[in-house]
Amino acid sequence: MNIARRLAMSLQALVLAASASVAPIAQAAPPQPQPGFGIEVGNALLCLNQLNSKYFFDYLVAAFGPPYKTEGGAYWFKATNITLWGMQATDFLVNDSSSQADFIGAYFKTTPVKLTDAIRDALGIRFTPEDDSAYPMRQSQAGSKIVYNDTNAKMYCAKSKYLVPGPEQP
């Protein structure tokens, strides 16, 4: 009888422990980016990696969870506590199937001038203003672009889907 009571109490304790460990999983925090996020996504933004929208969509879902909106030919992901080159990113986006280009982009809580300076200081990559206007688009030699989004910066790398060679015809 004593053994049966102990087993029953042990079983009860096991059930309570199991249910306590299940509860936090149901309210788990959103996923966090992998340690190589800055290199992987940063290099893509700089047009130093190949662009594959399916790959980057899956990568951003793993980092941030599902997109919070689909707009303008892109899936949008909200970034929290993410910095690239010392600058705070607020959103990341990757093209959806309706877009005429494969692209990856990011919005930063800083000006384009400060973002280009940070990239130059961190990596030595320079961005050249395209004109002498007050708010010029800036472009790297690899084709990455940084533009104004009000007073903040938007950075992206885009490649036309139609410039990719197709299979050779016999």
Short mmCIF file of C-alpha atoms in Angstrom, two decimals:
data_model
loop_
_atom_site.label_atom_id
_atom_site.label_comp_id
_atom_site.label_asym_id
_atom_site.label_seq_id
_atom_site.Cartn_x
_atom_site.Cartn_y
_atom_site.Cartn_z
CA MET A 1 0.00 0.00 0.00
CA ASN A 2 2.83 2.35 0.86
CA ILE A 3 4.45 1.73 -2.54
CA ALA A 4 1.16 2.39 -4.34
CA ARG A 5 0.76 5.71 -2.48
CA ARG A 6 4.31 6.77 -3.37
CA LEU A 7 3.79 5.82 -7.02
CA ALA A 8 0.53 7.76 -7.14
CA MET A 9 2.18 10.82 -5.60
CA SER A 10 5.16 10.48 -7.95
CA LEU A 11 2.82 10.20 -10.91
CA GLN A 12 0.92 13.27 -9.73
CA ALA A 13 4.19 15.20 -9.34
CA LEU A 14 5.29 14.07 -12.81
CA VAL A 15 2.01 15.26 -14.37
CA LEU A 16 2.32 18.66 -12.64
CA ALA A 17 5.94 19.01 -13.74
CA ALA A 18 5.06 18.07 -17.32
CA SER A 19 2.15 20.51 -17.47
CA ALA A 20 4.31 23.27 -16.00
CA SER A 21 6.95 22.70 -18.65
CA VAL A 22 4.34 22.73 -21.45
CA ALA A 23 2.80 26.09 -20.49
CA PRO A 24 5.86 28.25 -21.31
CA ILE A 25 6.21 26.61 -24.72
CA ALA A 26 2.72 27.76 -25.67
CA GLN A 27 3.73 31.34 -24.84
CA ALA A 28 7.28 31.13 -26.23
CA ALA A 29 9.00 34.29 -27.37
CA PRO A 30 9.27 34.90 -31.11
CA PRO A 31 12.26 33.29 -32.82
CA GLN A 32 15.56 35.14 -32.70
CA PRO A 33 17.99 35.51 -35.62
CA GLN A 34 20.86 33.07 -35.92
CA PRO A 35 24.38 34.23 -35.01
CA GLY A 36 25.33 34.54 -38.71
CA PHE A 37 22.31 36.74 -39.50
CA GLY A 38 24.40 39.89 -40.02
CA ILE A 39 26.74 38.16 -42.43
CA GLU A 40 24.07 36.27 -44.36
CA VAL A 41 21.50 39.07 -44.68
CA GLY A 42 24.11 41.86 -44.63
CA ASN A 43 25.98 40.36 -47.58
CA ALA A 44 22.72 39.92 -49.49
CA LEU A 45 21.78 43.56 -48.84
CA LEU A 46 25.21 44.54 -50.15
CA CYS A 47 24.62 42.44 -53.32
CA LEU A 48 27.54 40.20 -52.36
CA ASN A 49 25.42 37.01 -52.29
CA GLN A 50 23.15 35.46 -54.86
CA LEU A 51 19.52 36.42 -54.40
CA ASN A 52 17.07 33.59 -53.90
CA SER A 53 13.74 34.83 -52.63
CA LYS A 54 12.61 31.41 -51.35
CA TYR A 55 15.84 30.99 -49.36
CA PHE A 56 15.63 34.47 -47.80
CA PHE A 57 11.89 34.15 -47.14
CA ASP A 58 12.57 30.93 -45.19
CA TYR A 59 15.57 32.54 -43.48
CA LEU A 60 13.54 35.56 -42.35
CA VAL A 61 10.65 33.37 -41.17
CA ALA A 62 13.14 31.39 -39.06
CA ALA A 63 14.55 34.67 -37.68
CA PHE A 64 11.32 36.62 -37.04
CA GLY A 65 8.34 34.33 -37.52
CA PRO A 66 5.75 34.85 -40.27
CA PRO A 67 5.64 38.16 -42.17
CA TYR A 68 3.42 40.81 -40.61
CA LYS A 69 2.20 42.01 -44.00
CA THR A 70 2.46 41.48 -47.74
CA GLU A 71 2.56 44.76 -49.63
CA GLY A 72 4.20 46.23 -52.71
CA GLY A 73 5.37 42.87 -54.03
CA ALA A 74 7.10 41.98 -50.77
CA TYR A 75 6.77 40.04 -47.56
CA TRP A 76 7.53 42.31 -44.56
CA PHE A 77 9.18 41.14 -41.35
CA LYS A 78 9.36 43.26 -38.18
CA ALA A 79 12.86 43.38 -36.68
CA THR A 80 13.45 43.82 -32.97
CA ASN A 81 16.86 44.53 -31.49
CA ILE A 82 18.67 43.91 -34.79
CA THR A 83 21.67 45.96 -35.82
CA LEU A 84 23.76 45.70 -38.95
CA TRP A 85 27.01 47.65 -39.14
CA GLY A 86 26.04 49.25 -35.82
CA MET A 87 22.77 50.66 -37.21
CA GLN A 88 19.32 49.62 -35.94
CA ALA A 89 17.14 47.83 -38.51
CA THR A 90 13.37 48.08 -38.13
CA ASP A 91 12.03 45.92 -40.98
CA PHE A 92 13.29 43.40 -43.51
CA LEU A 93 11.55 42.50 -46.73
CA VAL A 94 11.89 39.97 -49.51
CA ASN A 95 10.02 39.84 -52.79
CA ASP A 96 6.89 37.78 -53.28
CA SER A 97 6.00 35.96 -56.50
CA SER A 98 4.24 39.02 -57.98
CA SER A 99 7.44 41.08 -58.09
CA GLN A 100 9.38 41.50 -61.34
CA ALA A 101 12.65 41.35 -59.42
CA ASP A 102 14.28 39.19 -56.80
CA PHE A 103 15.18 41.51 -53.94
CA ILE A 104 15.97 41.76 -50.28
CA GLY A 105 15.67 45.02 -48.39
CA ALA A 106 15.84 46.58 -44.95
CA TYR A 107 14.70 49.76 -43.26
CA PHE A 108 17.04 51.44 -40.80
CA LYS A 109 16.43 53.95 -38.04
CA THR A 110 19.18 56.28 -39.30
CA THR A 111 19.90 58.50 -42.27
CA PRO A 112 21.35 57.16 -45.53
CA VAL A 113 24.52 59.21 -44.90
CA LYS A 114 25.09 57.63 -41.47
CA LEU A 115 24.32 54.15 -42.86
CA THR A 116 26.78 54.54 -45.75
CA ASP A 117 29.42 55.86 -43.33
CA ALA A 118 28.87 52.88 -41.00
CA ILE A 119 29.22 50.37 -43.86
CA ARG A 120 32.34 52.14 -45.14
CA ASP A 121 33.89 52.14 -41.65
CA ALA A 122 33.00 48.48 -40.98
CA LEU A 123 33.73 46.94 -44.39
CA GLY A 124 35.39 49.53 -46.60
CA ILE A 125 32.50 49.43 -49.09
CA ARG A 126 31.66 52.84 -50.48
CA PHE A 127 28.34 54.14 -51.77
CA THR A 128 28.34 56.88 -54.38
CA PRO A 129 25.52 59.47 -54.57
CA GLU A 130 23.82 59.25 -57.97
CA ASP A 131 23.28 63.02 -58.28
CA ASP A 132 23.73 66.33 -56.45
CA SER A 133 20.15 66.56 -55.14
CA ALA A 134 19.37 67.00 -51.46
CA TYR A 135 18.27 63.34 -51.18
CA PRO A 136 20.29 61.32 -53.68
CA MET A 137 20.14 57.58 -54.10
CA ARG A 138 23.47 56.01 -53.15
CA GLN A 139 24.83 52.94 -54.91
CA SER A 140 27.71 50.56 -54.25
CA GLN A 141 29.90 49.11 -56.99
CA ALA A 142 28.13 45.74 -56.51
CA GLY A 143 24.72 47.38 -57.11
CA SER A 144 23.34 47.74 -53.59
CA LYS A 145 21.24 50.88 -53.12
CA ILE A 146 20.51 53.11 -50.15
CA VAL A 147 17.70 55.65 -50.45
CA TYR A 148 15.79 58.01 -48.19
CA ASN A 149 12.59 56.83 -46.54
CA ASP A 150 11.48 60.14 -45.03
CA THR A 151 14.44 60.89 -42.75
CA ASN A 152 15.45 57.23 -42.37
CA ALA A 153 17.27 54.86 -44.72
CA LYS A 154 16.05 52.02 -46.91
CA MET A 155 18.66 49.64 -48.31
CA TYR A 156 18.12 46.94 -50.91
CA CYS A 157 19.64 44.68 -53.50
CA ALA A 158 17.49 43.81 -56.51
CA LYS A 159 18.06 41.69 -59.60
CA SER A 160 15.59 41.43 -62.47
CA LYS A 161 14.04 38.00 -62.84
CA TYR A 162 14.07 38.49 -66.60
CA LEU A 163 17.81 38.96 -67.02
CA VAL A 164 18.55 35.42 -65.87
CA PRO A 165 19.54 33.26 -68.83
CA GLY A 166 17.10 30.46 -69.59
CA PRO A 167 17.93 26.95 -70.71
CA GLU A 168 19.67 26.73 -74.06
CA GLN A 169 17.53 25.84 -77.04
CA PRO A 170 18.70 22.90 -79.21
#
